[in-house]
Coordinates of N, CA, C and O in Angstrom, one line a residue:
M29 N -14.5 16.9 0.9 CA -14.2 16.4 -0.4 C -15.4 15.7 -0.9 O -16.0 14.9 -0.2
D30 N -15.8 15.9 -2.2 CA -16.9 15.3 -2.8 C -16.4 14.4 -3.9 O -15.5 14.7 -4.6
A31 N -17.2 13.3 -4.2 CA -16.9 12.5 -5.3 C -17.1 13.3 -6.6 O -18.0 14.2 -6.6
R32 N -16.4 13.0 -7.7 CA -16.6 13.7 -8.9 C -18.0 13.4 -9.5 O -18.5 14.3 -10.2
L33 N -18.5 12.2 -9.3 CA -19.8 11.9 -9.8 C -20.4 10.9 -8.9 O -19.7 10.2 -8.1
D34 N -21.7 10.7 -9.0 CA -22.4 9.7 -8.1 C -22.4 8.4 -8.9 O -23.4 7.9 -9.4
F35 N -21.2 7.8 -8.8 CA -21.0 6.5 -9.5 C -22.0 5.4 -9.0 O -22.5 4.6 -9.7
F36 N -22.2 5.4 -7.7 CA -23.0 4.4 -7.0 C -24.5 4.6 -7.4 O -25.3 3.7 -7.3
G37 N -24.9 5.9 -7.7 CA -26.2 6.2 -8.0 C -26.6 6.2 -9.4 O -27.7 6.3 -9.8
S38 N -25.6 6.0 -10.3 CA -25.8 6.0 -11.7 C -26.3 4.6 -12.1 O -25.8 3.6 -11.6
A39 N -27.2 4.6 -13.0 CA -27.8 3.3 -13.5 C -26.7 2.4 -14.1 O -26.5 1.2 -13.9
L40 N -25.8 3.1 -15.0 CA -24.7 2.3 -15.6 C -23.7 1.9 -14.5 O -23.2 0.8 -14.5
G41 N -23.4 2.9 -13.6 CA -22.4 2.6 -12.6 C -22.9 1.4 -11.7 O -22.1 0.5 -11.4
A42 N -24.2 1.4 -11.4 CA -24.8 0.3 -10.6 C -24.6 -1.0 -11.3 O -24.3 -2.1 -10.8
K43 N -24.9 -1.0 -12.6 CA -24.8 -2.2 -13.5 C -23.3 -2.7 -13.5 O -23.1 -3.9 -13.3
V44 N -22.4 -1.8 -13.7 CA -21.0 -2.2 -13.7 C -20.6 -2.8 -12.3 O -20.0 -3.9 -12.2
L45 N -21.0 -2.1 -11.2 CA -20.6 -2.6 -9.9 C -21.3 -3.9 -9.6 O -20.7 -4.7 -8.8
R46 N -22.5 -4.2 -10.1 CA -23.1 -5.5 -9.8 C -22.2 -6.6 -10.4 O -22.1 -7.6 -9.8
H47 N -21.7 -6.4 -11.6 CA -20.8 -7.4 -12.2 C -19.5 -7.6 -11.4 O -19.0 -8.7 -11.2
V48 N -18.9 -6.4 -11.0 CA -17.7 -6.5 -10.2 C -17.9 -7.1 -8.9 O -17.2 -8.0 -8.4
N49 N -19.1 -6.7 -8.3 CA -19.4 -7.3 -7.0 C -19.7 -8.8 -7.1 O -19.3 -9.6 -6.2
S50 N -20.2 -9.3 -8.2 CA -20.4 -10.7 -8.4 C -19.1 -11.5 -8.4 O -19.0 -12.5 -7.8
A51 N -18.1 -10.9 -9.1 CA -16.8 -11.5 -9.2 C -16.2 -11.5 -7.8 O -15.6 -12.5 -7.3
G52 N -16.3 -10.4 -7.0 CA -15.8 -10.3 -5.7 C -16.5 -11.3 -4.7 O -15.8 -11.9 -3.9
R53 N -17.8 -11.6 -4.9 CA -18.5 -12.5 -4.1 C -18.0 -13.9 -4.4 O -17.8 -14.7 -3.4
A54 N -17.7 -14.3 -5.6 CA -17.2 -15.6 -6.0 C -15.8 -15.8 -5.2 O -15.6 -16.9 -4.7
V55 N -15.0 -14.8 -5.2 CA -13.7 -14.9 -4.5 C -13.9 -15.0 -3.0 O -13.3 -15.9 -2.4
S56 N -14.8 -14.2 -2.4 CA -15.0 -14.2 -1.0 C -15.6 -15.6 -0.5 O -15.3 -16.0 0.6
E57 N -16.2 -16.3 -1.4 CA -16.8 -17.6 -1.1 C -15.8 -18.8 -1.4 O -16.2 -19.9 -1.3
S58 N -14.7 -18.4 -1.9 CA -13.7 -19.4 -2.2 C -13.0 -20.0 -1.0 O -13.2 -19.5 0.1
G59 N -12.0 -20.9 -1.2 CA -11.2 -21.4 -0.1 C -10.0 -20.6 0.3 O -9.3 -21.0 1.1
L60 N -9.9 -19.4 -0.3 CA -8.8 -18.5 0.1 C -9.1 -17.9 1.5 O -10.2 -17.4 1.7
P61 N -8.3 -18.1 2.5 CA -8.6 -17.6 3.8 C -9.1 -16.2 3.9 O -8.5 -15.3 3.2
H62 N -10.1 -15.9 4.7 CA -10.7 -14.6 4.7 C -9.7 -13.5 5.2 O -9.6 -12.4 4.6
A63 N -8.8 -13.9 6.2 CA -7.8 -12.9 6.6 C -6.9 -12.5 5.5 O -6.5 -11.4 5.3
T64 N -6.5 -13.5 4.7 CA -5.6 -13.3 3.6 C -6.3 -12.3 2.6 O -5.7 -11.4 2.0
Q65 N -7.6 -12.6 2.3 CA -8.3 -11.8 1.4 C -8.3 -10.3 1.8 O -8.1 -9.4 1.0
E66 N -8.5 -10.1 3.1 CA -8.5 -8.7 3.6 C -7.2 -8.0 3.5 O -7.0 -6.9 3.1
L67 N -6.1 -8.8 3.8 CA -4.7 -8.3 3.7 C -4.4 -7.9 2.3 O -3.8 -6.8 2.1
V68 N -4.8 -8.7 1.4 CA -4.6 -8.4 -0.1 C -5.3 -7.1 -0.5 O -4.8 -6.3 -1.1
K69 N -6.6 -7.0 -0.1 CA -7.4 -5.8 -0.4 C -6.8 -4.6 0.2 O -6.7 -3.5 -0.4
I70 N -6.3 -4.7 1.4 CA -5.7 -3.5 2.1 C -4.4 -3.1 1.4 O -4.2 -1.9 1.1
R71 N -3.6 -4.1 1.1 CA -2.3 -3.7 0.5 C -2.4 -3.1 -0.9 O -1.8 -2.1 -1.2
A72 N -3.2 -3.7 -1.7 CA -3.5 -3.2 -3.1 C -4.0 -1.8 -2.9 O -3.6 -0.9 -3.7
S73 N -5.0 -1.6 -2.0 CA -5.6 -0.2 -1.9 C -4.6 0.8 -1.4 O -4.6 1.9 -1.8
Q74 N -3.7 0.4 -0.5 CA -2.6 1.3 -0.1 C -1.7 1.7 -1.2 O -1.4 2.9 -1.4
I75 N -1.3 0.7 -2.0 CA -0.4 1.0 -3.2 C -1.1 1.9 -4.1 O -0.4 2.8 -4.7
N76 N -2.4 1.7 -4.4 CA -3.1 2.5 -5.3 C -3.6 3.8 -4.8 O -4.2 4.6 -5.5
G77 N -3.4 4.1 -3.5 CA -3.8 5.3 -2.9 C -5.3 5.5 -2.8 O -5.8 6.6 -2.9
C78 N -6.0 4.3 -2.7 CA -7.5 4.4 -2.6 C -7.9 4.4 -1.1 O -8.0 3.4 -0.4
G79 N -8.2 5.6 -0.7 CA -8.6 5.9 0.7 C -9.9 5.2 1.0 O -10.1 4.6 2.1
F80 N -10.8 5.2 0.1 CA -12.2 4.6 0.3 C -12.0 3.1 0.6 O -12.6 2.6 1.6
C81 N -11.2 2.4 -0.3 CA -11.1 0.9 -0.1 C -10.2 0.6 1.1 O -10.4 -0.4 1.8
T82 N -9.2 1.4 1.4 CA -8.3 1.2 2.6 C -9.2 1.4 3.8 O -9.1 0.5 4.7
D83 N -10.0 2.4 3.9 CA -10.9 2.6 5.0 C -11.8 1.4 5.2 O -12.0 0.8 6.3
M84 N -12.5 1.0 4.1 CA -13.4 -0.2 4.1 C -12.8 -1.5 4.6 O -13.3 -2.1 5.5
H85 N -11.7 -1.8 4.0 CA -11.1 -3.1 4.3 C -10.3 -3.2 5.6 O -10.3 -4.3 6.2
T86 N -9.8 -2.1 6.1 CA -9.2 -2.1 7.4 C -10.3 -2.3 8.5 O -10.2 -3.0 9.4
K87 N -11.5 -1.6 8.2 CA -12.6 -1.7 9.2 C -13.2 -3.1 9.1 O -13.6 -3.6 10.2
D88 N -13.4 -3.6 7.9 CA -14.0 -4.9 7.8 C -13.1 -6.0 8.5 O -13.5 -6.9 9.1
A89 N -11.7 -5.8 8.3 CA -10.8 -6.8 8.9 C -10.8 -6.7 10.4 O -10.9 -7.7 11.1
A90 N -10.9 -5.5 10.9 CA -10.9 -5.3 12.4 C -12.2 -5.9 12.9 O -12.2 -6.6 14.0
H91 N -13.3 -5.6 12.2 CA -14.6 -6.1 12.6 C -14.6 -7.7 12.6 O -15.3 -8.3 13.5
A92 N -13.8 -8.3 11.7 CA -13.8 -9.8 11.7 C -12.7 -10.3 12.6 O -12.5 -11.5 12.7
G93 N -12.1 -9.5 13.4 CA -11.2 -9.9 14.5 C -9.7 -9.7 14.2 O -8.9 -10.2 15.0
E94 N -9.4 -9.1 13.1 CA -8.0 -8.9 12.8 C -7.4 -7.9 13.8 O -8.1 -7.0 14.3
T95 N -6.1 -8.1 14.2 CA -5.5 -7.3 15.2 C -5.1 -6.0 14.7 O -4.7 -5.9 13.5
A96 N -5.1 -5.0 15.5 CA -4.6 -3.6 15.1 C -3.1 -3.7 14.7 O -2.7 -3.0 13.8
Q97 N -2.3 -4.5 15.4 CA -0.9 -4.6 15.1 C -0.7 -5.0 13.7 O 0.1 -4.4 12.9
R98 N -1.4 -6.1 13.2 CA -1.3 -6.6 11.9 C -1.8 -5.6 10.9 O -1.2 -5.3 9.8
L99 N -2.9 -4.9 11.2 CA -3.4 -3.9 10.3 C -2.4 -2.7 10.1 O -2.2 -2.2 9.0
H100 N -1.8 -2.3 11.2 CA -0.8 -1.2 11.1 C 0.4 -1.6 10.3 O 1.1 -0.7 9.8
L101 N 0.7 -2.9 10.3 CA 2.0 -3.3 9.6 C 1.8 -3.8 8.2 O 2.8 -4.2 7.6
V102 N 0.6 -3.8 7.7 CA 0.4 -4.3 6.3 C 1.3 -3.5 5.3 O 1.9 -4.1 4.4
A103 N 1.4 -2.2 5.5 CA 2.2 -1.4 4.6 C 3.7 -1.7 4.6 O 4.5 -1.5 3.7
A104 N 4.1 -2.3 5.8 CA 5.6 -2.6 6.0 C 5.7 -4.1 6.2 O 6.5 -4.6 7.0
W105 N 4.9 -4.9 5.5 CA 4.8 -6.4 5.8 C 6.2 -7.1 5.6 O 6.4 -8.1 6.3
R106 N 7.1 -6.6 4.8 CA 8.3 -7.3 4.6 C 9.2 -7.3 5.9 O 9.9 -8.2 6.1
E107 N 9.1 -6.2 6.7 CA 9.9 -6.1 7.9 C 9.1 -6.6 9.1 O 9.7 -6.7 10.2
A108 N 7.8 -7.0 9.0 CA 7.0 -7.4 10.1 C 7.1 -8.9 10.3 O 7.1 -9.7 9.3
T109 N 7.0 -9.3 11.5 CA 7.1 -10.7 11.9 C 5.7 -11.3 12.2 O 5.6 -12.5 12.5
V110 N 4.6 -10.6 12.0 CA 3.3 -11.0 12.4 C 2.5 -11.7 11.2 O 1.4 -12.1 11.5
F111 N 3.1 -11.8 10.1 CA 2.4 -12.5 9.0 C 3.0 -13.9 8.7 O 4.2 -14.1 8.8
T112 N 2.1 -14.8 8.3 CA 2.6 -16.2 8.0 C 3.3 -16.2 6.7 O 3.2 -15.2 5.9
E113 N 4.0 -17.2 6.4 CA 4.7 -17.4 5.1 C 3.7 -17.3 4.0 O 4.0 -16.7 2.9
A114 N 2.5 -17.9 4.1 CA 1.5 -17.9 3.1 C 1.0 -16.5 2.9 O 0.8 -16.1 1.7
E115 N 0.7 -15.8 4.0 CA 0.3 -14.4 3.8 C 1.3 -13.5 3.1 O 1.0 -12.7 2.3
R116 N 2.6 -13.7 3.5 CA 3.7 -13.0 2.9 C 3.7 -13.3 1.4 O 4.0 -12.4 0.6
A117 N 3.5 -14.5 1.0 CA 3.5 -14.9 -0.4 C 2.4 -14.2 -1.2 O 2.5 -13.7 -2.3
A118 N 1.2 -14.1 -0.5 CA 0.0 -13.5 -1.1 C 0.3 -12.0 -1.2 O -0.1 -11.3 -2.2
L119 N 0.9 -11.4 -0.2 CA 1.2 -9.9 -0.2 C 2.2 -9.6 -1.3 O 2.1 -8.6 -2.0
E120 N 3.2 -10.5 -1.5 CA 4.2 -10.2 -2.6 C 3.5 -10.3 -4.0 O 3.7 -9.5 -4.8
L121 N 2.7 -11.3 -4.1 CA 1.9 -11.5 -5.4 C 1.0 -10.3 -5.6 O 0.9 -9.7 -6.7
T122 N 0.4 -9.8 -4.5 CA -0.4 -8.6 -4.6 C 0.4 -7.4 -5.1 O 0.0 -6.6 -6.0
E123 N 1.5 -7.2 -4.5 CA 2.3 -6.0 -4.8 C 2.8 -6.1 -6.3 O 2.6 -5.2 -7.1
Q124 N 3.3 -7.3 -6.7 CA 3.7 -7.4 -8.1 C 2.6 -7.3 -9.1 O 2.7 -6.7 -10.2
G125 N 1.4 -7.9 -8.7 CA 0.3 -7.9 -9.6 C -0.4 -6.5 -9.7 O -1.0 -6.2 -10.7
T126 N -0.2 -5.7 -8.6 CA -0.7 -4.4 -8.6 C 0.2 -3.4 -9.4 O -0.3 -2.5 -10.0
R127 N 1.5 -3.6 -9.3 CA 2.5 -2.7 -9.9 C 3.0 -3.3 -11.2 O 4.2 -3.1 -11.5
V128 N 2.2 -3.9 -12.0 CA 2.7 -4.5 -13.2 C 3.3 -3.5 -14.2 O 4.2 -3.8 -14.9
A129 N 2.8 -2.3 -14.2 CA 3.4 -1.2 -15.0 C 4.8 -0.8 -14.6 O 5.6 -0.2 -15.3
D130 N 5.1 -1.1 -13.3 CA 6.4 -0.7 -12.8 C 7.5 -1.7 -13.0 O 8.7 -1.4 -12.7
A131 N 7.2 -2.9 -13.4 CA 8.2 -3.9 -13.6 C 8.1 -4.6 -14.9 O 7.0 -5.0 -15.4
S132 N 9.2 -4.6 -15.6 CA 9.2 -5.3 -16.9 C 9.1 -6.8 -16.6 O 9.7 -7.3 -15.7
G133 N 8.2 -7.4 -17.3 CA 8.0 -8.8 -17.1 C 6.9 -9.1 -16.2 O 6.5 -10.3 -16.0
G134 N 6.3 -8.2 -15.5 CA 5.2 -8.4 -14.6 C 5.5 -9.2 -13.4 O 6.5 -8.8 -12.7
V135 N 4.8 -10.2 -13.0 CA 5.0 -11.0 -11.8 C 6.1 -11.9 -12.0 O 6.1 -12.7 -13.1
T136 N 7.1 -12.0 -11.1 CA 8.2 -12.9 -11.3 C 7.9 -14.3 -11.1 O 6.9 -14.6 -10.4
D137 N 8.7 -15.2 -11.6 CA 8.5 -16.6 -11.4 C 8.6 -17.0 -10.0 O 8.0 -17.9 -9.4
E138 N 9.6 -16.3 -9.3 CA 9.8 -16.6 -7.9 C 8.6 -16.2 -7.0 O 8.2 -17.0 -6.1
A139 N 7.9 -15.1 -7.3 CA 6.7 -14.7 -6.5 C 5.6 -15.7 -6.8 O 4.9 -16.1 -5.9
W140 N 5.5 -16.2 -8.0 CA 4.5 -17.1 -8.4 C 4.7 -18.5 -7.7 O 3.8 -19.1 -7.1
A141 N 6.0 -18.9 -7.8 CA 6.3 -20.2 -7.2 C 6.1 -20.2 -5.6 O 5.6 -21.2 -5.1
E142 N 6.4 -19.1 -5.0 CA 6.2 -19.0 -3.6 C 4.7 -19.0 -3.2 O 4.2 -19.7 -2.3
A143 N 3.9 -18.3 -4.0 CA 2.4 -18.4 -3.8 C 1.9 -19.8 -4.1 O 1.1 -20.3 -3.3
A144 N 2.4 -20.5 -5.1 CA 2.0 -21.8 -5.4 C 2.4 -22.8 -4.4 O 1.8 -23.9 -4.2
R145 N 3.4 -22.5 -3.6 CA 3.9 -23.4 -2.5 C 2.9 -23.4 -1.4 O 2.7 -24.4 -0.7
H146 N 2.1 -22.3 -1.3 CA 1.2 -22.2 -0.1 C -0.3 -22.3 -0.5 O -1.1 -22.5 0.4
Y147 N -0.6 -22.2 -1.7 CA -2.0 -22.2 -2.1 C -2.3 -23.2 -3.2 O -1.5 -23.4 -4.1
D148 N -3.4 -23.9 -3.2 CA -3.8 -24.9 -4.2 C -4.3 -24.1 -5.4 O -4.4 -22.9 -5.4
E149 N -4.6 -24.8 -6.5 CA -5.0 -24.2 -7.7 C -6.2 -23.3 -7.6 O -6.2 -22.2 -8.1
D150 N -7.2 -23.8 -6.9 CA -8.4 -22.9 -6.7 C -8.1 -21.7 -5.9 O -8.7 -20.6 -6.2
Q151 N -7.3 -21.8 -4.9 CA -6.9 -20.7 -4.1 C -6.1 -19.7 -4.9 O -6.2 -18.5 -4.7
L152 N -5.3 -20.2 -5.8 CA -4.5 -19.3 -6.7 C -5.4 -18.6 -7.6 O -5.2 -17.4 -7.9
V153 N -6.4 -19.3 -8.2 CA -7.4 -18.6 -9.0 C -8.1 -17.5 -8.2 O -8.3 -16.4 -8.7
A154 N -8.5 -17.8 -7.0 CA -9.1 -16.8 -6.2 C -8.2 -15.6 -5.9 O -8.6 -14.5 -5.9
L155 N -6.9 -15.9 -5.6 CA -6.0 -14.9 -5.3 C -5.7 -14.0 -6.5 O -5.8 -12.7 -6.3
V156 N -5.5 -14.5 -7.6 CA -5.3 -13.7 -8.8 C -6.6 -12.9 -9.1 O -6.5 -11.7 -9.4
S157 N -7.7 -13.5 -9.0 CA -9.0 -12.8 -9.2 C -9.2 -11.7 -8.2 O -9.6 -10.6 -8.6
L158 N -8.9 -11.9 -7.0 CA -9.0 -10.9 -6.0 C -8.1 -9.7 -6.2 O -8.6 -8.6 -6.1
I159 N -6.9 -10.0 -6.7 CA -6.0 -8.9 -7.0 C -6.6 -8.1 -8.1 O -6.5 -6.8 -8.1
A160 N -7.1 -8.7 -9.1 CA -7.7 -8.0 -10.2 C -9.0 -7.2 -9.8 O -9.1 -6.1 -10.2
V161 N -9.8 -7.8 -9.0 CA -11.0 -7.2 -8.6 C -10.7 -5.9 -7.7 O -11.3 -4.9 -7.9
I162 N -9.9 -6.1 -6.7 CA -9.6 -4.9 -5.8 C -8.9 -3.8 -6.6 O -9.2 -2.6 -6.4
N163 N -8.1 -4.1 -7.6 CA -7.5 -3.1 -8.4 C -8.6 -2.4 -9.2 O -8.5 -1.2 -9.5
T164 N -9.6 -3.1 -9.7 CA -10.7 -2.5 -10.4 C -11.4 -1.5 -9.5 O -11.7 -0.4 -9.8
Y165 N -11.8 -2.0 -8.3 CA -12.5 -1.1 -7.3 C -11.6 0.2 -7.0 O -12.1 1.3 -7.0
N166 N -10.3 -0.1 -6.8 CA -9.4 1.0 -6.5 C -9.4 2.1 -7.6 O -9.5 3.3 -7.3
R167 N -9.3 1.6 -8.8 CA -9.3 2.6 -9.9 C -10.6 3.3 -10.1 O -10.5 4.6 -10.3
I168 N -11.7 2.7 -9.9 CA -13.0 3.4 -10.0 C -13.0 4.5 -8.9 O -13.3 5.7 -9.2
N169 N -12.6 4.1 -7.7 CA -12.7 5.1 -6.6 C -11.7 6.2 -6.6 O -11.9 7.3 -6.3
V170 N -10.5 5.9 -7.1 CA -9.4 6.9 -7.2 C -9.8 7.9 -8.3 O -9.7 9.1 -8.1
I171 N -10.2 7.4 -9.5 CA -10.5 8.3 -10.6 C -11.7 9.2 -10.2 O -11.7 10.4 -10.5
N172 N -12.6 8.6 -9.4 CA -13.8 9.4 -9.0 C -13.6 10.2 -7.7 O -14.5 11.0 -7.4
R173 N -12.4 10.1 -7.1 CA -12.1 10.7 -5.8 C -13.2 10.5 -4.8 O -13.7 11.4 -4.1
Q174 N -13.5 9.2 -4.7 CA -14.5 8.7 -3.7 C -14.0 9.0 -2.3 O -13.0 8.5 -1.9
P175 N -14.7 9.9 -1.5 CA -14.3 10.2 -0.2 C -14.2 9.0 0.8 O -14.9 8.0 0.6
A176 N -13.2 9.1 1.7 CA -13.0 8.0 2.6 C -13.2 8.4 4.1 O -13.2 9.6 4.4
G177 N -13.6 7.4 4.9 CA -13.7 7.7 6.3 C -15.0 7.4 7.0 O -15.1 7.2 8.2
D178 N -16.0 7.3 6.2 CA -17.4 7.2 6.7 C -17.9 5.7 6.6 O -19.1 5.5 7.0
Y179 N -17.1 4.8 6.1 CA -17.6 3.4 5.9 C -17.9 2.8 7.2 O -17.1 3.0 8.2
R180 N -19.0 2.0 7.3 CA -19.3 1.2 8.4 C -19.3 -0.3 8.0 O -19.8 -0.6 7.0
P181 N -18.7 -1.2 8.8 CA -18.6 -2.6 8.4 C -20.0 -3.1 8.1 O -21.0 -2.9 8.8
G182 N -20.1 -3.9 7.0 CA -21.3 -4.4 6.5 C -22.2 -3.5 5.7 O -23.3 -3.8 5.4
Q183 N -21.8 -2.3 5.5 CA -22.6 -1.2 4.9 C -23.1 -1.7 3.5 O -24.2 -1.3 3.1
F184 N -22.3 -2.4 2.8 CA -22.7 -2.9 1.4 C -23.3 -4.3 1.4 O -23.3 -4.9 0.3
G185 N -23.7 -4.8 2.5 CA -24.3 -6.1 2.5 C -23.5 -7.2 3.0 O -22.8 -7.6 3.7

């Protein structure tokens, strides 16, 4: 499978990605726990069917020490006992924030309140921003049919 276009090699694509990457870097440097960040990126990528991002973030999480058990259970996190209450709140917010077109009213007050119970204001800003950023990456890669499977941890810096 080949990508539809060389988005990464395009001057305009590179410019767009620099801005998205800058937003992503601000989130990664925030006080939101790194493990939570990777779980959020994996779950949104699974929902959106983005093989490229799912490949990248599962490999990055494993490289950072995440367990195989937790990685395998991200898609079924509601039934899994291996996630903290805070991670579960972040995953719920991720699902609702990713599936906004599927639910009238968007993110529920209950999901927001649960996330706010576990994260301070800066962490909530980071979490909301991360959900938006990973959804942006997912959409670029899904539309472009970016192939998955060849990513190496740290490949993009």
